[in-house]
Coordinates of C-alpha atoms and ligand atoms in Angstrom, one line a residue:
M1 CA -2.8 -38.9 -16.6
S2 CA 0.1 -36.5 -17.2
K3 CA 2.4 -35.6 -14.4
S4 CA 1.2 -32.7 -12.2
F5 CA 3.8 -30.3 -11.1
Y6 CA 4.1 -31.4 -7.5
I7 CA 5.7 -28.8 -5.2
T8 CA 6.1 -28.7 -1.4
T9 CA 7.3 -26.4 1.3
A10 CA 9.0 -27.5 4.6
I11 CA 6.3 -28.3 7.2
D12 CA 6.6 -25.8 10.0
Y13 CA 7.1 -26.8 13.7
L14 CA 3.9 -25.7 15.3
N15 CA 5.3 -24.6 18.6
G16 CA 6.0 -20.9 18.2
E17 CA 4.4 -18.3 16.0
P18 CA 4.5 -18.0 12.3
H19 CA 7.2 -15.6 11.2
L20 CA 8.8 -13.9 8.2
G21 CA 10.9 -17.0 7.3
H22 CA 7.8 -19.2 7.2
A23 CA 5.8 -16.7 5.2
Y24 CA 8.6 -16.1 2.7
E25 CA 9.0 -19.8 1.9
K26 CA 5.3 -20.2 1.3
V27 CA 5.1 -17.1 -0.9
I28 CA 7.9 -18.0 -3.2
T29 CA 6.5 -21.5 -3.5
D30 CA 3.1 -20.0 -4.3
V31 CA 4.6 -17.8 -7.0
I32 CA 6.3 -20.8 -8.6
T33 CA 3.1 -22.7 -8.4
R34 CA 1.0 -20.0 -10.0
G35 CA 3.6 -19.5 -12.6
R36 CA 3.2 -23.1 -13.7
Q37 CA -0.5 -22.7 -13.7
S38 CA -0.2 -19.6 -15.8
L39 CA 1.9 -21.6 -18.3
G40 CA -1.1 -24.0 -18.5
G41 CA 0.2 -26.9 -16.3
E42 CA -1.5 -28.8 -13.6
T43 CA 0.0 -28.2 -10.2
F44 CA -0.3 -29.7 -6.7
F45 CA 1.0 -27.5 -3.8
L46 CA 1.4 -29.1 -0.4
T47 CA 2.3 -27.4 2.9
G48 CA 1.5 -28.2 6.5
L49 CA 2.7 -28.8 10.0
D50 CA 5.4 -30.8 11.8
E51 CA 3.7 -31.6 15.1
H52 CA 5.5 -34.4 16.9
G53 CA 8.6 -34.3 19.1
Q54 CA 10.0 -33.1 22.4
K55 CA 9.3 -29.4 22.1
V56 CA 5.6 -29.9 21.5
Q57 CA 5.3 -32.4 24.2
Q58 CA 7.0 -30.1 26.7
A59 CA 5.0 -27.0 25.5
A60 CA 1.7 -28.9 25.9
Q61 CA 2.7 -30.1 29.4
A62 CA 3.6 -26.5 30.4
E63 CA 0.1 -25.4 29.5
G64 CA -1.5 -28.3 31.2
K65 CA -2.9 -29.7 27.9
T66 CA -2.6 -33.0 26.2
S67 CA -0.3 -32.9 23.2
R68 CA -3.2 -33.6 20.9
D69 CA -5.3 -30.7 22.2
Y70 CA -2.4 -28.4 22.1
C71 CA -1.7 -29.3 18.4
D72 CA -5.4 -29.1 17.4
Q73 CA -5.7 -25.6 18.8
L74 CA -2.4 -24.2 17.4
S75 CA -2.9 -25.9 14.0
R76 CA -6.0 -23.8 13.5
S77 CA -4.1 -20.5 13.7
W78 CA -1.3 -21.9 11.4
R79 CA -3.9 -22.9 8.9
R80 CA -5.4 -19.4 9.0
F81 CA -1.9 -18.0 8.5
S82 CA -1.6 -20.0 5.2
E83 CA -5.0 -18.7 4.1
M84 CA -3.9 -15.2 4.9
L85 CA -0.9 -15.6 2.5
G86 CA -3.3 -16.4 -0.4
L87 CA -1.7 -19.7 -1.2
S88 CA -3.1 -21.8 -3.9
I89 CA -2.6 -25.0 -1.9
N90 CA -4.2 -28.4 -2.7
D91 CA -3.7 -30.0 0.7
F92 CA -2.5 -29.1 4.2
I93 CA -0.8 -32.0 6.1
R94 CA -0.5 -32.4 9.8
T95 CA 1.9 -35.1 10.9
T96 CA -0.5 -36.1 13.7
E97 CA -3.1 -37.3 11.1
D98 CA -3.9 -41.0 10.8
R99 CA -3.1 -41.1 7.1
H100 CA 0.4 -39.9 7.8
K101 CA 1.1 -42.3 10.7
R102 CA 0.1 -45.2 8.4
V103 CA 2.5 -44.1 5.6
V104 CA 5.4 -43.5 8.1
Q105 CA 4.8 -47.0 9.6
A106 CA 4.6 -48.6 6.1
I107 CA 8.1 -47.2 5.3
L108 CA 9.5 -48.1 8.7
A109 CA 8.1 -51.7 8.4
K110 CA 9.4 -52.1 4.9
L111 CA 12.9 -50.9 5.8
H112 CA 13.0 -53.0 8.9
A113 CA 11.8 -56.2 7.0
E114 CA 14.5 -55.6 4.4
G115 CA 17.3 -55.3 7.0
H116 CA 18.1 -51.6 6.8
F117 CA 18.0 -51.1 10.6
Y118 CA 19.8 -52.6 13.5
K119 CA 19.5 -52.1 17.3
A120 CA 22.5 -50.9 19.3
A121 CA 23.3 -49.4 22.7
Y122 CA 24.7 -45.9 22.9
T123 CA 26.3 -44.4 25.9
G124 CA 26.5 -40.7 26.2
F125 CA 26.0 -37.6 28.3
Y126 CA 22.3 -36.9 28.7
S127 CA 20.6 -33.7 29.8
A128 CA 17.3 -34.7 31.4
K129 CA 16.3 -31.0 31.5
E130 CA 16.7 -30.6 27.7
E131 CA 16.0 -34.2 27.1
T132 CA 18.8 -34.6 24.7
F133 CA 22.2 -36.3 24.4
L134 CA 25.2 -33.9 24.4
T135 CA 28.4 -34.3 22.5
E136 CA 32.0 -33.6 23.3
K137 CA 31.5 -30.2 21.7
D138 CA 29.0 -29.2 24.5
R139 CA 31.7 -30.0 27.1
R140 CA 33.9 -27.3 28.7
P141 CA 37.6 -27.8 28.8
D142 CA 37.4 -29.0 32.4
G143 CA 34.9 -31.7 31.4
T144 CA 31.8 -30.1 33.0
F145 CA 28.7 -28.9 31.2
D146 CA 27.0 -25.5 31.1
A147 CA 24.3 -24.8 33.6
V148 CA 21.7 -24.5 30.8
W149 CA 21.8 -28.3 30.5
G150 CA 20.9 -28.9 34.2
N151 CA 22.0 -32.1 35.7
V152 CA 24.0 -34.1 33.1
I153 CA 24.3 -37.8 33.6
E154 CA 26.0 -40.6 31.7
L155 CA 23.2 -42.7 30.2
Q156 CA 23.1 -45.8 28.2
E157 CA 20.2 -46.1 25.7
E158 CA 19.3 -48.7 23.1
N159 CA 18.0 -47.4 19.8
Y160 CA 17.4 -48.4 16.2
Y161 CA 19.9 -47.2 13.6
F162 CA 19.5 -46.8 9.8
K163 CA 22.6 -48.1 7.9
L164 CA 23.7 -45.3 5.7
G165 CA 27.2 -46.4 4.6
V166 CA 26.0 -48.3 1.5
H167 CA 24.2 -45.2 0.2
Q168 CA 26.9 -42.7 0.2
Q169 CA 28.4 -43.5 -3.3
W170 CA 25.2 -43.7 -5.3
L171 CA 24.0 -40.5 -3.8
I172 CA 27.2 -38.7 -4.8
D173 CA 26.8 -40.2 -8.3
H174 CA 23.2 -39.1 -8.5
I175 CA 24.0 -35.5 -7.4
E176 CA 26.8 -35.3 -9.9
A177 CA 24.8 -36.7 -12.8
N178 CA 21.8 -34.4 -12.0
P179 CA 23.0 -30.9 -11.7
G180 CA 19.4 -29.7 -11.1
F181 CA 18.8 -32.0 -8.2
I182 CA 20.1 -29.5 -5.6
Q183 CA 19.7 -25.8 -6.4
P184 CA 21.2 -23.3 -6.3
T185 CA 24.6 -24.6 -7.4
S186 CA 26.4 -23.3 -4.3
R187 CA 24.2 -25.5 -2.2
R188 CA 24.8 -28.5 -4.4
N189 CA 28.5 -28.0 -4.1
E190 CA 28.1 -27.8 -0.3
V191 CA 26.3 -31.1 -0.2
L192 CA 28.8 -32.8 -2.5
G193 CA 31.7 -31.5 -0.5
F194 CA 30.2 -32.8 2.7
L195 CA 29.5 -36.3 1.1
K196 CA 33.0 -36.6 -0.4
N197 CA 34.9 -35.5 2.7
N198 CA 32.9 -37.3 5.4
T199 CA 31.8 -40.8 6.1
L200 CA 28.1 -40.8 6.8
E201 CA 27.2 -41.9 10.3
D202 CA 24.3 -44.3 10.7
L203 CA 21.1 -42.4 11.6
C204 CA 19.4 -43.0 14.9
I205 CA 15.7 -43.4 13.9
S206 CA 14.1 -44.1 17.2
R207 CA 13.4 -42.6 20.6
P208 CA 12.4 -44.7 23.6
V209 CA 8.8 -44.0 24.6
S210 CA 9.9 -43.7 28.2
R211 CA 11.6 -40.4 27.3
L212 CA 9.4 -39.2 24.4
S213 CA 5.9 -40.5 23.9
W214 CA 4.6 -37.8 21.4
G215 CA 5.6 -39.5 18.2
I216 CA 4.7 -42.3 15.8
P217 CA 5.3 -45.7 17.3
L218 CA 7.7 -48.0 15.5
P219 CA 5.5 -50.7 14.0
F220 CA 8.0 -53.4 15.0
D221 CA 8.7 -52.3 18.6
P222 CA 6.1 -50.6 20.7
D223 CA 8.7 -49.3 23.2
Y224 CA 9.9 -46.7 20.7
V225 CA 8.5 -43.9 18.6
T226 CA 10.3 -42.7 15.4
Y227 CA 12.7 -39.8 15.2
V228 CA 10.9 -36.6 14.4
W229 CA 12.8 -36.1 11.1
F230 CA 12.0 -39.5 9.8
D231 CA 8.4 -38.7 10.5
A232 CA 8.5 -35.2 9.1
L233 CA 10.2 -35.9 5.8
T234 CA 7.7 -38.6 5.0
N235 CA 4.9 -36.1 4.7
Y236 CA 5.8 -35.4 1.1
V237 CA 4.8 -39.0 0.1
T238 CA 1.9 -39.3 2.6
V239 CA -0.4 -37.1 0.6
P240 CA 0.3 -38.8 -2.8
V241 CA -0.2 -42.2 -1.2
A242 CA -3.4 -41.1 0.6
L243 CA -4.8 -39.7 -2.7
G244 CA -4.2 -42.9 -4.5
D245 CA -1.0 -42.3 -6.4
T246 CA -0.2 -45.7 -7.9
G247 CA 3.6 -45.5 -8.0
P248 CA 4.3 -45.0 -4.3
R249 CA 1.4 -47.2 -3.3
A250 CA 2.9 -50.1 -5.3
A251 CA 6.3 -49.6 -3.7
L252 CA 4.8 -49.8 -0.2
A253 CA 2.0 -52.3 -1.0
A254 CA 3.5 -55.1 1.3
T255 CA 3.4 -53.0 4.4
L256 CA 0.8 -50.2 3.8
D257 CA -2.5 -50.3 5.6
L258 CA -4.3 -47.2 4.2
P259 CA -7.1 -47.8 1.8
V260 CA -7.9 -45.1 -0.7
A261 CA -11.0 -43.2 0.3
D262 CA -14.2 -44.4 -1.4
G263 CA -14.8 -42.8 -4.7
T264 CA -11.2 -41.7 -5.2
E265 CA -9.9 -42.5 -8.6
P266 CA -6.4 -44.0 -8.7
R267 CA -3.9 -41.4 -10.1
N268 CA -0.3 -41.5 -11.1
D269 CA 0.5 -37.8 -11.5
L270 CA 2.0 -36.7 -8.2
W271 CA 5.1 -38.6 -7.0
P272 CA 8.0 -37.9 -7.5
A273 CA 7.8 -34.3 -6.2
D274 CA 9.1 -31.8 -8.7
V275 CA 10.4 -29.4 -6.2
H276 CA 10.9 -29.3 -2.4
V277 CA 11.3 -25.7 -1.4
I278 CA 13.2 -25.5 1.9
G279 CA 15.5 -23.2 3.9
K280 CA 19.3 -23.7 3.8
D281 CA 19.4 -24.9 7.4
I282 CA 17.5 -28.1 6.6
L283 CA 19.4 -28.9 3.4
K284 CA 21.2 -32.0 4.8
F285 CA 17.9 -33.6 5.8
H286 CA 16.4 -33.1 2.3
A287 CA 19.5 -33.7 0.1
V288 CA 21.1 -36.6 2.1
Y289 CA 18.7 -38.4 4.5
W290 CA 15.5 -38.0 2.4
P291 CA 16.9 -39.4 -0.9
I292 CA 18.4 -42.3 1.1
M293 CA 15.1 -43.1 2.8
L294 CA 13.3 -43.0 -0.5
K295 CA 15.8 -45.1 -2.4
A296 CA 15.9 -47.7 0.4
A297 CA 12.1 -47.9 0.3
G298 CA 12.0 -48.3 -3.4
L299 CA 10.5 -44.9 -4.1
E300 CA 11.6 -42.5 -6.8
L301 CA 13.7 -39.5 -5.8
P302 CA 12.3 -35.9 -6.0
R303 CA 13.5 -34.0 -9.0
M304 CA 14.8 -30.9 -7.2
V305 CA 15.5 -29.6 -3.7
L306 CA 15.5 -25.8 -3.9
A307 CA 17.1 -24.1 -0.9
H308 CA 16.4 -20.5 -0.1
G309 CA 18.4 -18.2 2.2
W310 CA 17.5 -16.8 5.6
W311 CA 16.1 -13.4 6.4
Q312 CA 17.5 -11.1 9.0
K313 CA 16.0 -7.9 10.3
D314 CA 18.2 -4.8 10.3
G315 CA 21.3 -6.9 9.8
E316 CA 20.7 -9.1 12.9
K317 CA 19.3 -12.5 13.5
M318 CA 15.5 -12.3 14.3
S319 CA 14.8 -13.2 17.8
K320 CA 11.7 -13.0 19.9
T321 CA 13.6 -12.3 23.1
T322 CA 15.2 -9.2 21.8
G323 CA 12.1 -8.2 20.0
N324 CA 13.9 -8.0 16.7
I325 CA 11.2 -9.6 14.5
V326 CA 9.0 -9.0 11.5
D327 CA 5.5 -10.1 12.1
P328 CA 4.1 -11.0 8.7
V329 CA 0.5 -10.9 10.0
R330 CA 0.9 -7.3 11.1
V331 CA 2.6 -6.2 7.9
I332 CA -0.2 -7.8 5.8
Q333 CA -2.9 -6.2 7.9
E334 CA -1.3 -2.8 7.6
W335 CA -0.1 -2.8 4.0
G336 CA -2.0 -5.6 2.3
L337 CA -1.0 -9.1 1.2
D338 CA 0.4 -8.1 -2.2
A339 CA 2.6 -5.4 -0.8
F340 CA 4.1 -8.1 1.4
R341 CA 4.5 -10.6 -1.4
Y342 CA 6.0 -8.0 -3.6
Y343 CA 8.6 -6.9 -1.1
V344 CA 9.9 -10.4 -0.1
V345 CA 10.2 -11.6 -3.7
R346 CA 11.6 -8.4 -5.1
E347 CA 14.1 -7.9 -2.2
L348 CA 15.5 -11.4 -2.0
D349 CA 16.6 -13.8 -4.8
I350 CA 16.1 -17.5 -4.0
G351 CA 19.5 -18.6 -2.5
P352 CA 21.3 -15.8 -0.7
D353 CA 20.4 -14.4 2.7
G354 CA 18.2 -11.3 2.9
N355 CA 17.7 -8.4 5.2
W356 CA 14.4 -6.8 6.1
T357 CA 14.3 -3.2 6.9
D358 CA 11.0 -1.3 7.5
A359 CA 12.5 1.7 5.7
G360 CA 13.3 -0.5 2.7
F361 CA 9.8 -1.9 2.7
K362 CA 8.2 1.5 2.8
S363 CA 10.4 2.9 0.1
R364 CA 9.7 0.0 -2.3
Y365 CA 6.0 0.4 -1.5
Q366 CA 6.0 4.0 -2.3
A367 CA 8.3 4.1 -5.3
E368 CA 7.5 0.8 -7.0
L369 CA 3.9 -0.1 -6.0
A370 CA 2.2 3.3 -5.4
N371 CA 4.1 5.5 -7.8
G372 CA 5.2 2.9 -10.3
L373 CA 2.5 0.3 -10.9
G374 CA -0.4 2.0 -9.1
N375 CA 0.0 5.3 -10.8
L376 CA 0.4 3.9 -14.2
V377 CA -2.8 1.8 -14.1
N378 CA -4.7 4.6 -12.5
R379 CA -3.8 7.4 -14.8
S380 CA -4.1 5.2 -17.9
L381 CA -7.6 4.1 -17.1
S382 CA -8.6 7.5 -15.8
M383 CA -7.5 9.2 -19.1
L384 CA -9.5 6.6 -21.1
K385 CA -12.5 7.4 -19.0
R386 CA -12.1 11.1 -19.2
Y387 CA -11.2 11.5 -22.9
R388 CA -13.0 8.5 -24.4
E389 CA -15.8 7.7 -21.9
G390 CA -14.0 4.5 -21.0
V391 CA -14.4 3.0 -24.5
V392 CA -11.3 1.3 -26.0
P393 CA -10.2 2.9 -29.3
E394 CA -8.8 1.1 -32.4
R395 CA -5.9 -1.2 -31.9
S396 CA -2.4 0.4 -32.1
D397 CA 0.9 -1.5 -31.8
E398 CA 3.4 1.1 -30.7
L399 CA 4.3 -0.8 -27.5
A400 CA 3.5 -4.3 -28.8
A401 CA 7.1 -5.4 -29.3
E402 CA 8.2 -4.2 -25.9
A403 CA 5.2 -5.9 -24.2
G404 CA 6.0 -9.1 -26.1
A405 CA 9.6 -9.0 -24.9
V406 CA 8.7 -8.5 -21.3
A407 CA 6.1 -11.3 -21.5
R408 CA 8.7 -13.7 -22.9
E409 CA 11.2 -12.8 -20.3
T410 CA 8.8 -13.0 -17.4
R411 CA 7.6 -16.5 -18.5
E412 CA 11.2 -17.7 -18.7
C413 CA 12.1 -16.3 -15.3
V414 CA 9.1 -17.8 -13.6
Q415 CA 9.8 -21.2 -15.3
Q416 CA 13.4 -21.1 -14.1
F417 CA 12.5 -19.9 -10.5
R418 CA 14.3 -16.6 -11.2
L419 CA 11.4 -14.8 -9.5
Q420 CA 13.2 -11.7 -8.5
A421 CA 14.5 -11.2 -12.1
G422 CA 10.9 -11.6 -13.3
L423 CA 9.8 -8.7 -11.2
Q424 CA 12.8 -6.6 -12.3
A425 CA 11.7 -7.2 -15.9
I426 CA 8.1 -6.3 -15.2
W427 CA 9.1 -3.1 -13.4
A428 CA 11.4 -2.1 -16.2
F429 CA 8.4 -2.3 -18.5
I430 CA 6.3 -0.3 -16.0
S431 CA 9.0 2.5 -16.1
R432 CA 9.0 2.4 -19.8
V433 CA 5.2 2.8 -20.1
N434 CA 5.2 5.6 -17.5
Q435 CA 7.9 7.3 -19.6
Y436 CA 5.7 6.8 -22.6
V437 CA 3.0 8.8 -20.9
D438 CA 5.4 11.6 -20.2
Q439 CA 6.7 11.6 -23.8
T440 CA 3.4 11.4 -25.6
A441 CA 1.6 13.7 -23.1
P442 CA -2.0 12.6 -23.7
F443 CA -3.3 15.5 -21.5
K444 CA -1.9 17.9 -24.1
L445 CA -3.1 15.8 -27.0
A446 CA -6.6 15.9 -25.5
K447 CA -6.7 19.7 -25.8
D448 CA -6.1 19.7 -29.6
P449 CA -8.9 18.2 -31.7
A450 CA -6.4 17.7 -34.6
Q451 CA -4.6 15.2 -32.4
S452 CA -7.6 13.0 -31.8
K453 CA -6.2 10.1 -33.8
R454 CA -2.9 10.3 -32.0
L455 CA -4.7 10.3 -28.6
D456 CA -6.6 7.2 -29.6
E457 CA -3.3 5.4 -30.3
V458 CA -1.7 6.5 -27.1
L459 CA -4.7 5.5 -25.0
Y460 CA -4.9 2.1 -26.6
N461 CA -1.2 1.4 -25.9
L462 CA -1.6 2.4 -22.3
V463 CA -4.7 0.4 -21.5
E464 CA -3.4 -2.7 -23.4
S465 CA -0.1 -2.4 -21.5
C466 CA -1.9 -2.4 -18.2
R467 CA -3.8 -5.4 -19.3
V468 CA -0.6 -7.3 -20.2
L469 CA 0.8 -6.3 -16.8
G470 CA -2.2 -7.8 -15.1
V471 CA -1.4 -11.1 -16.8
L472 CA 2.4 -11.0 -16.0
L473 CA 1.8 -10.0 -12.4
W474 CA -0.8 -12.7 -11.7
P475 CA 1.7 -15.4 -10.3
Y476 CA 3.3 -12.7 -8.0
L477 CA 0.4 -10.5 -7.0
P478 CA -2.8 -12.4 -7.8
S479 CA -5.3 -10.1 -6.2
T480 CA -3.7 -6.9 -7.7
A481 CA -3.7 -8.7 -11.1
E482 CA -7.4 -9.6 -10.7
R483 CA -8.2 -6.0 -9.7
I484 CA -6.4 -4.6 -12.8
Y485 CA -8.5 -6.9 -15.0
A486 CA -11.7 -6.0 -13.2
Q487 CA -11.0 -2.3 -13.6
I488 CA -10.4 -2.8 -17.3
G489 CA -13.8 -4.4 -17.3
L490 CA -12.8 -7.9 -18.1
Q491 CA -14.8 -10.7 -16.4
E492 CA -12.2 -13.4 -16.9
S493 CA -9.0 -14.0 -14.8
P494 CA -5.6 -12.9 -15.9
N495 CA -4.3 -16.3 -14.9
R496 CA -2.8 -17.5 -18.2
F497 CA 0.5 -16.2 -19.7
E498 CA -1.0 -16.8 -23.2
K499 CA -3.4 -13.9 -22.4
S500 CA -0.4 -11.5 -22.5
E501 CA -0.5 -11.6 -26.3
W502 CA -0.8 -8.0 -27.5
G503 CA -4.0 -6.8 -29.0
R504 CA -6.6 -8.9 -27.2
L505 CA -8.3 -5.8 -25.9
S506 CA -10.8 -5.0 -28.6
Q507 CA -12.1 -1.7 -30.0
G508 CA -15.3 -0.7 -28.4
H509 CA -14.8 -2.5 -25.1
A510 CA -16.0 -0.5 -22.1
I511 CA -13.7 -0.5 -19.1
G512 CA -14.8 -0.5 -15.5
T513 CA -14.0 2.1 -12.8
P514 CA -10.4 3.0 -12.0
E515 CA -9.6 2.7 -8.3
G516 CA -6.2 3.2 -6.6
L517 CA -4.3 -0.1 -6.3
F518 CA -1.8 1.0 -3.7
P519 CA -2.8 4.1 -1.8
R520 CA 0.1 6.5 -1.2
R521 CA 1.2 6.8 2.4
D522 CA 3.1 9.9 3.1
Ligands
LIG1 N1 9.8 -28.8 10.9 C1 11.1 -28.6 10.2 C2 11.0 -28.9 8.7 C3 10.5 -30.2 8.4 S1 10.4 -30.4 6.7 C4 10.1 -32.1 6.4 C5 11.5 -27.1 10.4 N2 10.5 -26.3 10.8 S2 10.7 -24.7 11.0 O1 9.5 -24.2 11.4 O2 11.8 -24.5 11.9 O3 11.2 -24.1 9.7 C6 10.3 -24.1 8.5 C7 11.0 -23.5 7.3 O4 11.1 -22.1 7.6 C8 12.4 -24.0 7.0 O5 12.5 -24.2 5.6 C9 13.3 -22.9 7.5 O6 14.5 -22.8 6.7 C10 12.4 -21.7 7.2 N3 12.9 -20.5 8.0 C11 12.9 -20.4 9.4 N4 13.4 -19.2 9.7 C12 13.8 -18.6 8.6 C13 14.3 -17.3 8.3 N5 14.7 -16.4 9.3 N6 14.4 -16.9 7.0 C14 14.0 -17.7 6.0 N7 13.5 -18.9 6.2 C15 13.5 -19.4 7.5 O7 12.6 -26.8 10.2

């Protein structure tokens, strides 16, 4: 079985509402996934929810619900949200599932048995209100704490710690030897700088049940649940293990109690993950703690951690309290999914921070989707209907070379995760073809019977260009791409880059009915 391209997003905390940041991460992951599919590869796309921890336990209590009921209810709307984004996902994990608990416990048990953990007492300032330990940084110069922390007491607590010291050097070596492991390069440098200039502190991997019960119990000490990040990161191997992936199952065999479901064939195509797509704020967890957890447990490391930037709105941090938010659900309902997907990918390259403005969104919609792509497809197909009763004329190769060039460039961009650059290339071609309409003026040619041959040529080039665009757009705007194909009267899906080869539209083919793709909104 050849390796599937296994790609994941961060799993979202389910307290709170889905917002632009969550939607963005899933859309770029989906574009990368579909890009791989279009290149002909097998893919496996995983996303899901991070459901344990203090915040959920408190939110459930506040609503008078059990934590489980609270999660079951909210998870449904999060799941609908991922459906709304048109994601081509293969599984959706919830960390409260039994399969996940068993994999987390298998890793914990193995690390414990092999001496990676120790128990120690910690004394610190504890805020019962926020249920968290505070550090010296939280202290005011006079030694007191801000009122937001409520009553702060000095508390001694015993916990389990993961020894990280022995892992620091190999991790540095690994990052240096594998420039693609952390991307973009600026993020890689950030992690290297951190590892070279600091000594890793051991990681506390437990919480006493007396203060947090909503978590996965330590298999070797029922008085504790595991730290929510230890739990959450493991989701990426839970699914391969549960689906019967032989590599990680073998590594955990001694402690794993999770039979493969009846009828499931063993597979070896998932782990290691090819790409973990995450936001910059959780880079340290993915580029430091996660590789260490895996290595200690005898599991292969992921091939890449790809960190995207953060969105702001109108130049300010998004915040529910000030009302400065972008609600992706509302935008999609009002403008359509593909308009949303287009804007976020076109506006922000993977890496830097971005800024959403409603005016920017509308202007891209109008100029690039309605007047650019939509107008081109609509007038091309309408002219073929009007002048040739919708029947494709003889092949002509006037735009073949340019179409070939943009197809090559788009493939490359998608393969290298340069998604924004891919759209720029596609839109440069759209402008070129719109310009071709203006230059060749088919509406004038149609009035002169002596120009009939020339009109055939122009119409072929236009409709074939639209077809090629359908193929190139598919990873980005799947439903628009499918609609372009349907309007051209093609029954198949434009879901393979190889279909972008010029000349596949044959003479005599009858197209379907042109319909506006992106209605103008004035
Ligand atoms: N549950 C953890 C992740 C565990 S992964 C093993 C978490 N959840 S989160 O809901 O807070 O964030 C989920 C993802 O959304 C993260 O990758 C985060 O960076 C991303 N974003 C949250 N706000 C964002 C923006 N404003 N802009 C872009 N992405 C942002 O962290």
